[in-house]
mmCIF file of C-alpha atoms in Angstrom:
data_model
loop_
_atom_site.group_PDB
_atom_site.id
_atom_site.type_symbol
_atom_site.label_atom_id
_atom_site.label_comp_id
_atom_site.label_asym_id
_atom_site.label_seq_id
_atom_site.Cartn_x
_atom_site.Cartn_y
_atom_site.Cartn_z
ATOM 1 C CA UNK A 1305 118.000 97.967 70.007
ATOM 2 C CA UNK A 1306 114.233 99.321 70.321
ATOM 3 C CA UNK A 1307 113.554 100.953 73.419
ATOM 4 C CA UNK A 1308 110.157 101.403 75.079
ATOM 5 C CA UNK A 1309 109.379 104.009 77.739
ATOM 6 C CA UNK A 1310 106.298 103.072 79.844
ATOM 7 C CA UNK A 1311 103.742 105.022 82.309
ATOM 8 C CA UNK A 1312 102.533 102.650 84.815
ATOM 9 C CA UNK A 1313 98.886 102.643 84.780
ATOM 10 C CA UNK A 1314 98.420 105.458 87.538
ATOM 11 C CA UNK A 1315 94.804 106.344 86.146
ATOM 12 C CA UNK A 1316 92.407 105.588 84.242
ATOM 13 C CA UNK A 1317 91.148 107.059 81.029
ATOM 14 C CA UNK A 1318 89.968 110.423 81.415
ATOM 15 C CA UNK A 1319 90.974 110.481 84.981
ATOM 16 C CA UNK A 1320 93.592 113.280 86.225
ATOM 17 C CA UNK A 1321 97.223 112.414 87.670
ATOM 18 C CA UNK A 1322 100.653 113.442 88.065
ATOM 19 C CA UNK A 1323 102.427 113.873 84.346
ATOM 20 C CA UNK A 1324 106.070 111.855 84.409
ATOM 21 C CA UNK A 1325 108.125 114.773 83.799
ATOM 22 C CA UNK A 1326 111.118 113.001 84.486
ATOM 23 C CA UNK A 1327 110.272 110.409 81.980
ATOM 24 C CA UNK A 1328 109.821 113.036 79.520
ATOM 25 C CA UNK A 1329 112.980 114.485 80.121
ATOM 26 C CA UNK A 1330 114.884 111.328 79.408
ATOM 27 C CA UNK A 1331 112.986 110.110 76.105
ATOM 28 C CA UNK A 1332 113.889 113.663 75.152
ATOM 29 C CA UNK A 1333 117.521 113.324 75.888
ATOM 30 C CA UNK A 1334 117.632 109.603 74.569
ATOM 31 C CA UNK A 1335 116.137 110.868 71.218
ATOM 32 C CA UNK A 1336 118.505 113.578 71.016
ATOM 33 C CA UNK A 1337 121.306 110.774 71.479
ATOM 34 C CA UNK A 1338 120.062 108.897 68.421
ATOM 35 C CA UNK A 1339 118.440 105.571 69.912
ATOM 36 C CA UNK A 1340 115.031 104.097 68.912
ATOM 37 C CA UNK A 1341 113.079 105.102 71.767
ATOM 38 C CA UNK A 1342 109.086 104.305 71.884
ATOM 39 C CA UNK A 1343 106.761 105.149 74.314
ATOM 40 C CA UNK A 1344 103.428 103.707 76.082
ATOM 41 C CA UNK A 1345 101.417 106.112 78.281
ATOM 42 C CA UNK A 1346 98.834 103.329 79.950
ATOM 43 C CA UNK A 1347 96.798 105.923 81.615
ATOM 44 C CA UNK A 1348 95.381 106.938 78.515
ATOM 45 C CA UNK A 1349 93.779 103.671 78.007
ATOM 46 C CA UNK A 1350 91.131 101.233 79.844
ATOM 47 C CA UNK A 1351 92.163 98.220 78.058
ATOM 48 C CA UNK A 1352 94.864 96.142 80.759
ATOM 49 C CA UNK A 1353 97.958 96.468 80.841
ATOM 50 C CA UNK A 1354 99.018 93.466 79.063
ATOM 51 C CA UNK A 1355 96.997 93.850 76.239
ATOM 52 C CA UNK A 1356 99.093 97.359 75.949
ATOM 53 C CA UNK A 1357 102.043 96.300 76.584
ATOM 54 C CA UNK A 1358 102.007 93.167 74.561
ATOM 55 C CA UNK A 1359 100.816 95.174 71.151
ATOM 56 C CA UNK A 1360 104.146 97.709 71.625
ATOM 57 C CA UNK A 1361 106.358 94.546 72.661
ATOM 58 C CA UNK A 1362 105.716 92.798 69.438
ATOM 59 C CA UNK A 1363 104.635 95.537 67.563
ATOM 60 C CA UNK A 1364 108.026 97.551 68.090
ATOM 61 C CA UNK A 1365 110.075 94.558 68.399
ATOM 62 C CA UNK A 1366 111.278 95.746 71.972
ATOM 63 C CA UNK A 1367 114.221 94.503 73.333
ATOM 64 C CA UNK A 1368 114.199 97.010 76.590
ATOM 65 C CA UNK A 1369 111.337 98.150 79.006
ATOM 66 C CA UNK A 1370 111.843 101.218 80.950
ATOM 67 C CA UNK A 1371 109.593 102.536 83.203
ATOM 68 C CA UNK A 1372 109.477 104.003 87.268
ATOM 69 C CA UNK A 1373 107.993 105.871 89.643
ATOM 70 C CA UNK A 1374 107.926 106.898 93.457
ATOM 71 C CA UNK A 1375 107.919 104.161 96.339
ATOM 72 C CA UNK A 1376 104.345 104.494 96.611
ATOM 73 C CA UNK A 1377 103.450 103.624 93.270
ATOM 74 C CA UNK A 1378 104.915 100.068 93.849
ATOM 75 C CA UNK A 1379 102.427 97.900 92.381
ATOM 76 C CA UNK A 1380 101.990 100.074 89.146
ATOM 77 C CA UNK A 1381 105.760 99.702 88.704
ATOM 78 C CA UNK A 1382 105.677 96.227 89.699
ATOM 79 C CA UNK A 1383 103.062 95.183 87.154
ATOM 80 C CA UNK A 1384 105.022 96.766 84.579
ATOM 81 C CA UNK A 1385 108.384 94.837 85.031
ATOM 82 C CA UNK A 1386 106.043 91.549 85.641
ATOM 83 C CA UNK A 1387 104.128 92.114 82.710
ATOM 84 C CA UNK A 1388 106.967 92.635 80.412
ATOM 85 C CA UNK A 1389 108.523 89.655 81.557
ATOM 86 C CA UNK A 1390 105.836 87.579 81.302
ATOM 87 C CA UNK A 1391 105.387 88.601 77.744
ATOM 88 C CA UNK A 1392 108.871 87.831 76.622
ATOM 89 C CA UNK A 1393 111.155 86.650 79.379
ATOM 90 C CA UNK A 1394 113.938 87.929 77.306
ATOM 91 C CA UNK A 1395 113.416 91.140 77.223
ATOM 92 C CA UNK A 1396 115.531 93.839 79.436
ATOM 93 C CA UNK A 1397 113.979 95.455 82.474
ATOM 94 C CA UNK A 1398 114.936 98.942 83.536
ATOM 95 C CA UNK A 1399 113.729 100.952 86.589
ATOM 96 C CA UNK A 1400 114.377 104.356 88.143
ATOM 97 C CA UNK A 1401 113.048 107.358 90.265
ATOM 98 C CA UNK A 1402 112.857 107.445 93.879
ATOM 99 C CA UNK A 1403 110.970 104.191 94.145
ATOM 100 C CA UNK A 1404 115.276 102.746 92.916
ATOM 101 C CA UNK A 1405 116.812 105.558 94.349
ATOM 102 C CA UNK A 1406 115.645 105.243 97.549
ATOM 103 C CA UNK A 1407 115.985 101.668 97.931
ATOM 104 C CA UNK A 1408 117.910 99.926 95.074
ATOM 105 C CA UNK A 1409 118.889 96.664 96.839
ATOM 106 C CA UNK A 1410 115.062 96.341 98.056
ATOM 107 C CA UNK A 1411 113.748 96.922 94.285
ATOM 108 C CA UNK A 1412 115.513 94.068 92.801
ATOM 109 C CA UNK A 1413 115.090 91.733 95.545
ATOM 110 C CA UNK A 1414 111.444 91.627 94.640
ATOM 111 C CA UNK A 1415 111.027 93.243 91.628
ATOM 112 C CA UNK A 1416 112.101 91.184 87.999
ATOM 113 C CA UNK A 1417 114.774 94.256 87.438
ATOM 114 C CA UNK A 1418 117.556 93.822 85.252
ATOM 115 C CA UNK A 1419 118.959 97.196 85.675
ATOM 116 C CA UNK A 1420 118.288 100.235 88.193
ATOM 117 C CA UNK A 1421 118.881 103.402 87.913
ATOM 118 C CA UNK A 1422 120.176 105.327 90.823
ATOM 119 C CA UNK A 1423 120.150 109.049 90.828
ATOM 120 C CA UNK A 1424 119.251 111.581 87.296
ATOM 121 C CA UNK A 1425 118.629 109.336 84.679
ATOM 122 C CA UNK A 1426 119.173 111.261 81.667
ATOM 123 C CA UNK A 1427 123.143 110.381 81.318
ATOM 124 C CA UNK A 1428 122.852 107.007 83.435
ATOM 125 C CA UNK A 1429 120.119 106.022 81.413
ATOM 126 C CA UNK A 1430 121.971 107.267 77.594
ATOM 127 C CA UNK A 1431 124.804 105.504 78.893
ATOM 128 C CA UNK A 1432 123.178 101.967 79.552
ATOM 129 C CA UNK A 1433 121.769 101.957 76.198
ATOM 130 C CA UNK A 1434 124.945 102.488 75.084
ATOM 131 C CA UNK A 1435 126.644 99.435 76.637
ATOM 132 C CA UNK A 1436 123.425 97.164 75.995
ATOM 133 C CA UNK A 1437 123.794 97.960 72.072
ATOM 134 C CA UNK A 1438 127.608 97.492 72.411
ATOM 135 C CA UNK A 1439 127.838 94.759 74.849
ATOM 136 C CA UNK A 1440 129.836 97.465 77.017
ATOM 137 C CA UNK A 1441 130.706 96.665 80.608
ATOM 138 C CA UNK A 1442 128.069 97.851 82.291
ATOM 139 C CA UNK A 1443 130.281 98.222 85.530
ATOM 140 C CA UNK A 1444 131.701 101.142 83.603
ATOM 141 C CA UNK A 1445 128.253 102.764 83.828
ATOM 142 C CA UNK A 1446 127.809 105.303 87.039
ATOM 143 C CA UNK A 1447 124.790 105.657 88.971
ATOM 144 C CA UNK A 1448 123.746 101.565 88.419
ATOM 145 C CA UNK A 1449 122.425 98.817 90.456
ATOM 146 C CA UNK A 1450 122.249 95.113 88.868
ATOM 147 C CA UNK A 1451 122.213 91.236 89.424
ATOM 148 C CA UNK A 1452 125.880 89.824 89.265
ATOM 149 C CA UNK A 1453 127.052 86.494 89.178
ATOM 150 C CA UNK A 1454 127.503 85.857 92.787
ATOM 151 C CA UNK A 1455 123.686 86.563 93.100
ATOM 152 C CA UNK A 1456 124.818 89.368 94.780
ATOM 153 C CA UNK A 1457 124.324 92.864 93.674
ATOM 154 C CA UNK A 1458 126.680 95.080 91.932
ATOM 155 C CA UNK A 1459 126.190 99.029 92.678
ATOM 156 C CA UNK A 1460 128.606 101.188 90.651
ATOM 157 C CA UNK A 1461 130.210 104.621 91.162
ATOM 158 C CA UNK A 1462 127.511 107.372 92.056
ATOM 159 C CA UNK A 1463 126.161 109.869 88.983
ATOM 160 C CA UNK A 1464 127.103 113.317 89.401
ATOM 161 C CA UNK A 1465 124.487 115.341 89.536
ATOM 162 C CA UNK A 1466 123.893 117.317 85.896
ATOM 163 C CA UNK A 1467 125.068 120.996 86.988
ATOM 164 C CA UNK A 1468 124.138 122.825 83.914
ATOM 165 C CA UNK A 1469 120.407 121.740 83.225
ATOM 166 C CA UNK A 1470 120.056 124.387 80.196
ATOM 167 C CA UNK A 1471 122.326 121.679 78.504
ATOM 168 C CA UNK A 1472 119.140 119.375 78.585
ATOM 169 C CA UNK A 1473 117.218 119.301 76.057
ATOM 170 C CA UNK A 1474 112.907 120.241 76.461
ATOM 171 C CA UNK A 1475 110.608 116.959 78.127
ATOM 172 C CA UNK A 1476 109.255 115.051 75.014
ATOM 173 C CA UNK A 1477 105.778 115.825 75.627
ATOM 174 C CA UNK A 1478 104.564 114.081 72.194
ATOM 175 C CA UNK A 1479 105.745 111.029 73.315
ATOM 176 C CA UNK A 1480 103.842 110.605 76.554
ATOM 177 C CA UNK A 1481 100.724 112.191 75.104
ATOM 178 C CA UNK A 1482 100.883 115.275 77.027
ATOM 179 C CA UNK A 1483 97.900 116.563 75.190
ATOM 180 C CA UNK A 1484 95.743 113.630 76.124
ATOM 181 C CA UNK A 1485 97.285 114.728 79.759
ATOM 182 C CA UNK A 1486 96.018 117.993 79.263
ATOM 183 C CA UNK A 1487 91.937 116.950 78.078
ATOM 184 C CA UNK A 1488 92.039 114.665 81.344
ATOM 185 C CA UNK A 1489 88.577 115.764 82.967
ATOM 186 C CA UNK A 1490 88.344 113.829 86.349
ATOM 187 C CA UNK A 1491 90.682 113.707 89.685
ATOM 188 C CA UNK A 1492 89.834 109.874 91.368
ATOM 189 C CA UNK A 1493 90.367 110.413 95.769
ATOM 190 C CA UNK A 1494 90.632 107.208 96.814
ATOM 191 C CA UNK A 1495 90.871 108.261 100.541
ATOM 192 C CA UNK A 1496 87.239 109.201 99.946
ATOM 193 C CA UNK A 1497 85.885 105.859 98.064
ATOM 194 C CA UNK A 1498 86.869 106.687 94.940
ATOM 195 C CA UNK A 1499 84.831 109.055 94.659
ATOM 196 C CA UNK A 1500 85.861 111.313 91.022
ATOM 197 C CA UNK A 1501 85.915 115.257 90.907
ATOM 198 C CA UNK A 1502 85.207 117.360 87.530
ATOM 199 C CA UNK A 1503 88.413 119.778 86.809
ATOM 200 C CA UNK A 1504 87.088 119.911 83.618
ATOM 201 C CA UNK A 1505 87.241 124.190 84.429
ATOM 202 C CA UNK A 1506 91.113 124.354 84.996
ATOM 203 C CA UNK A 1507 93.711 125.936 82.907
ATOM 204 C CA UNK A 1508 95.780 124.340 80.547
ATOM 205 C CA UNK A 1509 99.368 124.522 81.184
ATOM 206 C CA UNK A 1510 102.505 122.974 80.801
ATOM 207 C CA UNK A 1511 105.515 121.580 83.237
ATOM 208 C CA UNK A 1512 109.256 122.210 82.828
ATOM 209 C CA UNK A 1513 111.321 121.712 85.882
ATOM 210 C CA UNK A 1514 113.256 125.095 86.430
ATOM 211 C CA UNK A 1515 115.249 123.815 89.121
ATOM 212 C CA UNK A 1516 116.635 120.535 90.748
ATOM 213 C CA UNK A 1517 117.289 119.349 94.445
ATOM 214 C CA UNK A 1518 115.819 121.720 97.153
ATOM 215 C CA UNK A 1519 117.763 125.170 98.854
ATOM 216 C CA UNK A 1520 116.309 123.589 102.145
ATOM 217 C CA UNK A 1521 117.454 121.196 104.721
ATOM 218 C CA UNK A 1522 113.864 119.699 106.109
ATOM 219 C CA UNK A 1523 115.378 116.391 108.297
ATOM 220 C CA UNK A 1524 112.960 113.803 106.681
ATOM 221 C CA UNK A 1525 114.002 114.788 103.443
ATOM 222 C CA UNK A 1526 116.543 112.790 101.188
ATOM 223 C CA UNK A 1527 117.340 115.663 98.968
ATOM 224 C CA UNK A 1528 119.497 117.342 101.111
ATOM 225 C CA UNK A 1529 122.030 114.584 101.298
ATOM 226 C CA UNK A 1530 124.724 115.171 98.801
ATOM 227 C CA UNK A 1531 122.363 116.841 96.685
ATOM 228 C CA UNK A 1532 122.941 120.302 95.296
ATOM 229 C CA UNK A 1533 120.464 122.519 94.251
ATOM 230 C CA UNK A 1534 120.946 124.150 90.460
ATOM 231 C CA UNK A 1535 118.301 126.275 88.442
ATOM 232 C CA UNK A 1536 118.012 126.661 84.879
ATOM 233 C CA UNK A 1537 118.874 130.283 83.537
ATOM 234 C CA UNK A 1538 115.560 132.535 82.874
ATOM 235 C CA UNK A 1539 116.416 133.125 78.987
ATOM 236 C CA UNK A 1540 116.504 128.661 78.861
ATOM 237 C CA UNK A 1541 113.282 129.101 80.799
ATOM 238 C CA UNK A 1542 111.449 131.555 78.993
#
């Protein structure tokens, strides 16, 4: 099966925003498992979504469509899993990050989700690939939410957390065009009409996450709930 990893159209083209380093992190540790994983970074382009999406669909010959965000990138997300659908109604629709984690039941209640991932989804994630290539039983596979017969919802056991993050291998910044990331010249504020900033002067760096979870206990925070807090060690780091 052909995989295909997709930004949601955050930006546009040239315009500055939040790198998915917890997409990268999974391509990485998909690719390391052995499947055929492709991805589509849609900021980096002003032509629509669909016009992406459909070129890598057919293109690829994708039989999966991964892709997520936070809660309050809703729409992006949501155009994704419509697009994709709409392009071959077939095809398999995953979704994860806080905008599932947070509220899996309310994601695929309105959202055209086949499969949501609840929790880290480097394992989950490896895991579901697994059983979709295999027709596994995907009720085997921790940390999932998905449609069952009953038009119900199925929610299976909960993901440990991954305690030892140096065994995770580095964020596949090729794949998501990190370097186009890195050239991005303008930051859009939409609570000020739009209007676009030039960062052109900044730094170039890169992102790792050194840690997970939070030390801290702040009360409208969902971290601290059954979370635990683990670093990588400074010679994985450095």
């Amino acid at each position: 099966m052909n995989f295909l990893f997709v930004v949601p159209k955050f930006a546009g083209a040239g315009e500055y925003y939040s790198f998915p380093i917890g997409l990268a992190y999974i391509v990485s540790y998909m690719r390391h498992k052995g499947f055929n994983v492709f991805c589509l970074n849609s900021c980096h382009s002003d032509d629509p979504i669909e016009q992406q999406l459909r070129k890598c669909i057919e293109d690829k010959h994708i039989d999966v469509v991964c892709t997520g965000s936070m809660s309050s990138y809703w729409n992006e997300v949501n155009e994704v899993v419509e697009t994709a659908k709409r392009i071959n109604p077939q095809i398999i629709t995953v979704v994860g990050g806080a905008l599932i984690t947070s509220g899996p039941k309310l994601a695929l209640e309105n959202m055209k989700i086949d499969y949501g991932v609840i929790g880290e989804g480097e394992i989950t994630m490896t895991e579901l690939a697994g059983a979709l290539t295999s027709n596994g039983d995907m009720g085997k596979v921790k940390g999932l939410i998905f449609h069952d017969k009953a038009d119900g919802f199925t929610v299976t056991a909960p993901r440990e957390v991954i305690l030892d993050l140096d065994s995770l291998p580095f964020p596949d910044y090729e794949g998501l065009e990190f370097s186009t990331w890195l050239s991005a010249r303008w930051l859009k504020q939409p609570m000020l009409g739009g209007l676009l900033f030039d960062i052109d002067d900044r730094k170039n760096f890169y992102e790792i996450l050194t840690s997970r979870s939070c030390p801290f206990n702040c009360t409208f925070c969902y971290h601290p709930l059954g979370q635990k807090y683990r670093q990588r060690s400074l010679d994985n780091v450095f």
